[in-house]
Short mmCIF file of C-alpha atoms and ligand atoms in Angstrom, two decimals:
data_model
loop_
_atom_site.label_atom_id
_atom_site.label_comp_id
_atom_site.label_asym_id
_atom_site.label_seq_id
_atom_site.Cartn_x
_atom_site.Cartn_y
_atom_site.Cartn_z
CA GLY A 18 27.75 46.38 97.19
CA ARG A 19 26.43 49.55 95.61
CA CYS A 20 27.02 53.26 96.44
CA GLU A 21 24.15 55.10 96.61
CA THR A 22 25.86 58.02 94.89
CA SER A 23 27.26 55.99 92.04
CA ARG A 24 26.00 55.90 88.68
CA ARG A 25 26.77 54.26 85.52
CA GLU A 26 29.63 55.75 83.36
CA ASP A 27 28.83 56.30 80.10
CA SER A 28 32.64 55.78 79.17
CA MET A 29 35.91 55.90 80.42
CA SER A 30 36.84 58.84 78.61
CA MET A 31 33.86 60.91 79.07
CA SER A 32 34.55 60.39 83.00
CA SER A 33 38.23 60.79 82.72
CA ARG A 34 37.24 64.67 81.85
CA VAL A 35 35.88 65.16 84.93
CA PRO A 36 38.35 66.86 87.08
CA VAL A 37 40.00 65.37 90.08
CA LEU A 38 42.01 66.62 92.87
CA ALA A 39 43.62 63.64 94.54
CA ILE A 40 44.94 64.24 98.19
CA ASP A 41 46.92 61.64 99.55
CA GLY A 42 49.06 61.18 103.08
CA PRO A 43 48.84 59.71 106.44
CA SER A 44 46.56 60.06 109.09
CA GLY A 45 46.44 63.66 110.67
CA THR A 46 48.22 65.66 107.84
CA GLY A 47 44.44 67.34 107.64
CA LYS A 48 43.93 65.73 104.03
CA GLY A 49 40.32 65.65 105.08
CA THR A 50 39.69 68.93 106.16
CA VAL A 51 41.62 70.43 103.02
CA GLY A 52 39.60 68.56 100.70
CA SER A 53 36.25 69.01 102.26
CA HIS A 54 37.03 72.76 102.45
CA ILE A 55 37.56 72.98 98.52
CA ALA A 56 35.11 70.45 97.79
CA LYS A 57 32.57 72.80 99.47
CA THR A 58 33.60 75.66 98.05
CA ARG A 59 34.19 74.83 94.52
CA GLY A 60 30.94 72.71 94.86
CA TRP A 61 32.47 69.50 94.05
CA HIS A 62 31.81 65.97 94.96
CA LEU A 63 33.81 64.88 97.92
CA LEU A 64 35.45 61.07 98.27
CA ASP A 65 36.60 59.87 101.52
CA SER A 66 38.29 56.92 100.57
CA GLY A 67 39.26 55.93 104.24
CA ALA A 68 35.38 56.12 105.21
CA LEU A 69 34.76 53.52 102.37
CA TYR A 70 37.76 51.07 103.82
CA ARG A 71 36.61 51.49 107.46
CA ALA A 72 32.75 50.77 106.50
CA PHE A 73 33.59 47.72 104.47
CA ALA A 74 36.18 46.43 107.27
CA PHE A 75 33.44 46.82 109.99
CA ALA A 76 31.07 45.31 107.96
CA ALA A 77 33.59 42.19 107.37
CA ASN A 78 34.58 42.00 110.75
CA GLU A 79 30.86 42.26 112.42
CA GLN A 80 30.06 39.32 109.98
CA GLY A 81 33.06 37.51 110.80
CA ILE A 82 34.68 37.34 107.50
CA ALA A 83 38.34 37.24 107.46
CA PRO A 84 40.54 39.33 105.50
CA ASP A 85 41.80 36.01 103.49
CA ASP A 86 38.44 34.93 103.01
CA ILE A 87 37.93 35.95 99.44
CA GLU A 88 34.47 34.42 98.49
CA GLY A 89 33.47 36.13 101.75
CA ILE A 90 34.57 39.53 100.84
CA ASN A 91 33.19 39.18 97.36
CA ALA A 92 29.87 38.15 99.13
CA LEU A 93 30.03 40.75 101.18
CA ASP A 94 30.49 43.39 98.56
CA ARG A 95 27.67 42.10 96.53
CA GLU A 96 25.19 42.20 99.60
CA THR A 97 26.13 45.50 101.11
CA GLU A 98 25.22 48.83 100.47
CA PHE A 99 27.63 51.74 101.30
CA ALA A 100 26.42 55.13 101.55
CA PHE A 101 28.48 58.27 102.38
CA GLU A 102 26.74 61.83 102.83
CA THR A 103 28.37 64.79 103.53
CA THR A 104 26.75 67.04 106.04
CA VAL A 105 26.64 70.69 106.49
CA SER A 106 29.43 70.64 108.60
CA GLY A 107 31.58 68.86 106.15
CA GLU A 108 31.47 65.65 108.25
CA VAL A 109 31.26 62.52 106.27
CA GLU A 110 28.24 60.13 107.66
CA ILE A 111 28.79 56.47 107.11
CA ARG A 112 25.90 53.95 106.37
CA VAL A 113 26.25 50.35 105.95
CA ASN A 114 22.78 48.84 104.47
CA GLY A 115 21.23 51.87 106.00
CA ARG A 116 22.45 51.94 109.51
CA GLU A 117 24.50 54.78 110.58
CA VAL A 118 27.80 53.62 111.63
CA SER A 119 29.94 56.56 111.75
CA MET A 120 31.05 56.43 115.71
CA ARG A 121 31.69 52.90 115.29
CA VAL A 122 34.04 53.25 112.44
CA ARG A 123 35.80 56.51 113.08
CA GLY A 124 38.02 55.60 116.12
CA GLU A 125 41.43 54.16 116.13
CA GLN A 126 40.20 50.52 116.39
CA GLY A 127 38.18 51.40 113.29
CA GLY A 128 41.27 52.62 111.49
CA ARG A 129 43.37 49.40 112.86
CA LEU A 130 40.53 47.55 111.38
CA ALA A 131 40.54 49.36 107.80
CA SER A 132 44.26 49.03 107.67
CA MET A 133 44.07 45.31 108.05
CA TYR A 134 41.70 44.76 105.43
CA ALA A 135 42.94 47.46 102.89
CA ALA A 136 46.22 45.23 102.67
CA VAL A 137 44.10 42.58 100.73
CA PRO A 138 44.33 42.90 97.02
CA ALA A 139 40.59 41.59 96.81
CA VAL A 140 39.30 44.15 99.04
CA ARG A 141 41.25 47.09 97.44
CA SER A 142 39.96 45.66 93.75
CA ARG A 143 36.47 45.57 94.82
CA LEU A 144 36.28 49.19 96.06
CA ILE A 145 38.32 50.66 93.29
CA LYS A 146 35.15 50.83 91.29
CA HIS A 147 33.20 52.47 94.11
CA GLN A 148 35.71 55.23 94.19
CA ARG A 149 35.95 55.71 90.23
CA SER A 150 32.03 55.85 90.17
CA ARG A 151 32.15 59.10 92.08
CA ARG A 152 33.97 60.92 89.56
CA GLN A 153 31.19 62.98 88.41
CA ASP A 154 30.71 66.57 87.13
CA PRO A 155 31.37 69.23 88.01
CA GLY A 156 34.63 67.62 89.65
CA LEU A 157 35.61 65.32 92.46
CA VAL A 158 38.08 65.93 95.38
CA ALA A 159 39.43 62.59 96.54
CA ASP A 160 41.24 61.83 99.93
CA GLY A 161 43.12 58.38 100.77
CA ARG A 162 46.28 56.80 100.41
CA ASP A 163 46.65 55.70 97.07
CA MET A 164 44.01 58.51 95.10
CA GLY A 165 47.04 59.77 92.76
CA THR A 166 48.77 56.59 92.62
CA VAL A 167 46.30 53.79 91.78
CA VAL A 168 42.82 55.17 91.65
CA PHE A 169 42.89 58.35 89.69
CA PRO A 170 46.45 58.17 88.13
CA ASP A 171 45.18 60.79 85.39
CA ALA A 172 44.06 63.29 88.16
CA THR A 173 44.10 67.26 87.42
CA LEU A 174 45.98 67.77 90.44
CA LYS A 175 47.77 65.39 93.12
CA ILE A 176 48.60 66.60 96.46
CA PHE A 177 50.74 64.50 99.05
CA LEU A 178 50.73 65.83 102.76
CA THR A 179 52.64 65.49 105.30
CA ALA A 180 53.57 66.12 108.93
CA SER A 181 55.68 65.46 112.00
CA PRO A 182 54.26 62.42 113.95
CA GLU A 183 53.78 64.69 117.06
CA ILE A 184 51.81 67.09 115.21
CA ARG A 185 49.50 64.27 113.66
CA ALA A 186 49.08 62.66 116.61
CA GLN A 187 47.82 65.96 118.37
CA ARG A 188 45.43 66.59 115.42
CA ARG A 189 43.98 63.21 115.63
CA TYR A 190 43.60 63.54 119.28
CA ASN A 191 41.86 67.04 119.27
CA GLN A 192 39.64 65.48 116.39
CA LEU A 193 38.48 62.00 117.93
CA LYS A 194 38.13 63.95 121.50
CA SER A 195 36.09 66.38 119.70
CA LYS A 196 33.93 63.61 119.06
CA ASP A 197 33.85 61.94 122.42
CA PHE A 198 36.30 59.22 121.74
CA ASP A 199 38.15 58.02 124.66
CA VAL A 200 41.77 58.20 123.35
CA THR A 201 45.21 59.39 124.78
CA LEU A 202 47.67 61.26 123.08
CA ARG A 203 50.46 58.53 124.00
CA GLY A 204 48.10 55.85 122.41
CA LEU A 205 47.47 57.64 119.59
CA GLU A 206 51.02 57.73 118.66
CA ALA A 207 51.62 54.41 119.24
CA GLN A 208 48.55 53.51 116.83
CA ILE A 209 49.16 55.70 114.14
CA ALA A 210 52.62 54.70 114.08
CA GLU A 211 51.69 51.32 113.61
CA ARG A 212 48.81 51.96 111.12
CA ASP A 213 51.42 53.94 108.98
CA GLN A 214 53.89 51.17 108.87
CA GLN A 215 51.32 49.10 107.72
CA ASP A 216 49.97 51.07 105.03
CA ALA A 217 53.33 51.96 103.75
CA SER A 218 54.72 48.40 103.64
CA ARG A 219 51.80 46.37 101.93
CA ALA A 220 52.47 45.12 98.74
CA VAL A 221 49.46 46.64 97.02
CA ALA A 222 48.94 50.44 96.65
CA PRO A 223 51.26 51.09 99.89
CA LEU A 224 51.41 54.74 101.25
CA VAL A 225 53.54 56.63 98.82
CA ALA A 226 53.70 59.74 97.01
CA ALA A 227 52.92 59.83 93.33
CA SER A 228 56.00 61.00 91.31
CA ASP A 229 54.25 63.56 89.73
CA ALA A 230 52.54 64.71 93.35
CA VAL A 231 52.89 68.20 94.89
CA VAL A 232 54.30 67.13 98.49
CA ILE A 233 53.30 69.85 101.20
CA ASP A 234 54.53 69.94 105.06
CA THR A 235 51.53 70.95 106.75
CA SER A 236 53.28 70.50 110.30
CA ARG A 237 53.63 74.37 111.03
CA ARG A 238 50.84 76.01 108.90
CA GLY A 239 47.50 76.68 109.49
CA ILE A 240 44.78 74.96 107.49
CA GLY A 241 43.63 77.99 105.58
CA GLU A 242 46.76 78.75 104.34
CA ILE A 243 46.95 75.06 102.93
CA VAL A 244 43.74 75.38 101.44
CA GLU A 245 44.72 78.43 99.63
CA GLU A 246 47.96 76.95 98.35
CA VAL A 247 46.00 73.69 97.06
CA ASP A 248 43.09 75.85 95.63
CA GLY A 249 45.66 78.12 93.60
CA LEU A 250 47.47 75.24 92.21
CA LEU A 251 44.10 73.52 91.16
CA SER A 252 43.07 76.73 89.16
CA ILE A 253 46.36 76.78 87.37
CA ARG A 254 45.56 72.94 86.28
CA LEU A 255 42.03 73.86 85.36
CA ARG A 256 43.07 76.56 83.19
CA ASP A 257 44.88 74.10 80.90
CA TYR A 258 42.49 71.45 81.11
CA ASP A 259 39.92 72.05 78.40
O1 C5P B 10 42.08 57.95 106.20
P1 C5P B 10 41.54 56.91 106.98
O2 C5P B 10 42.41 57.13 108.48
O3 C5P B 10 40.14 56.93 107.75
O4 C5P B 10 41.85 55.52 106.30
C1 C5P B 10 41.83 54.11 107.37
C2 C5P B 10 42.64 53.23 106.74
O5 C5P B 10 42.11 52.96 105.57
C3 C5P B 10 43.97 53.75 106.42
O6 C5P B 10 44.87 53.52 107.50
C4 C5P B 10 44.34 52.53 105.35
O7 C5P B 10 44.89 51.72 105.62
C5 C5P B 10 43.23 52.64 104.54
N1 C5P B 10 42.89 53.15 103.15
C6 C5P B 10 43.37 52.53 102.03
N2 C5P B 10 43.59 53.23 101.13
C7 C5P B 10 42.91 54.45 100.86
C8 C5P B 10 42.28 55.30 102.14
C9 C5P B 10 42.13 54.54 103.35
O8 C5P B 10 44.32 51.79 102.08
N3 C5P B 10 42.76 55.31 99.76
#
């Protein structure tokens, strides 16, 4: 598979000079919102790695490729083009071979599928190169589960966001409701807990804060405040960068 936005990197040393803000954490902690704000104001690229896992899992599932079918997974990756476009409102539009699939993959069903395929080492290793190819000037904001631990271990700044399960479920509920998804708060609480459990307990790239990540609890704070804190930390790191 190719990424529309990907470009050949001249060398690892060149691309690693491009600054990266890695934002990890479970669903509903505000990663996406904080990340897209900062990417927008700084004019940096944005990588919503969850969208990549969702799109890949959707395509695999639709074509009947089981998570343990390594040959099928590799063939799918070769034959499929995944494209992501950030709209003016900061939403990421997801296309699989040109087909817009955002609504189909954004719900909890899509999250569950993503989490299932994301536990497979072959899937993760195929998707790593797509993610690293997004590291382009003037900088990259990357959000996901393993941005700071696996994909960009040399990130300029690593943030790990947390929040209480109730607040995360409520945020996901508001988010999905606003996109006309048919969800209940109770149902989401259970689905999010199950997905976290699966993501945190897998053998490869489990959901865990990097040892050098700054951990921020977003439960009782407004998004604007978090954005300001993270952006301030980033400015300090960038000063020492060159
Ligand atoms: O972030 P989002 O909720 O869209 O991610 C969907 C799923 O994709 C996660 O629950 C996780 O299983 C997987 N994922 C991952 N690594 C990432 C991003 C997402 O395993 N970097």
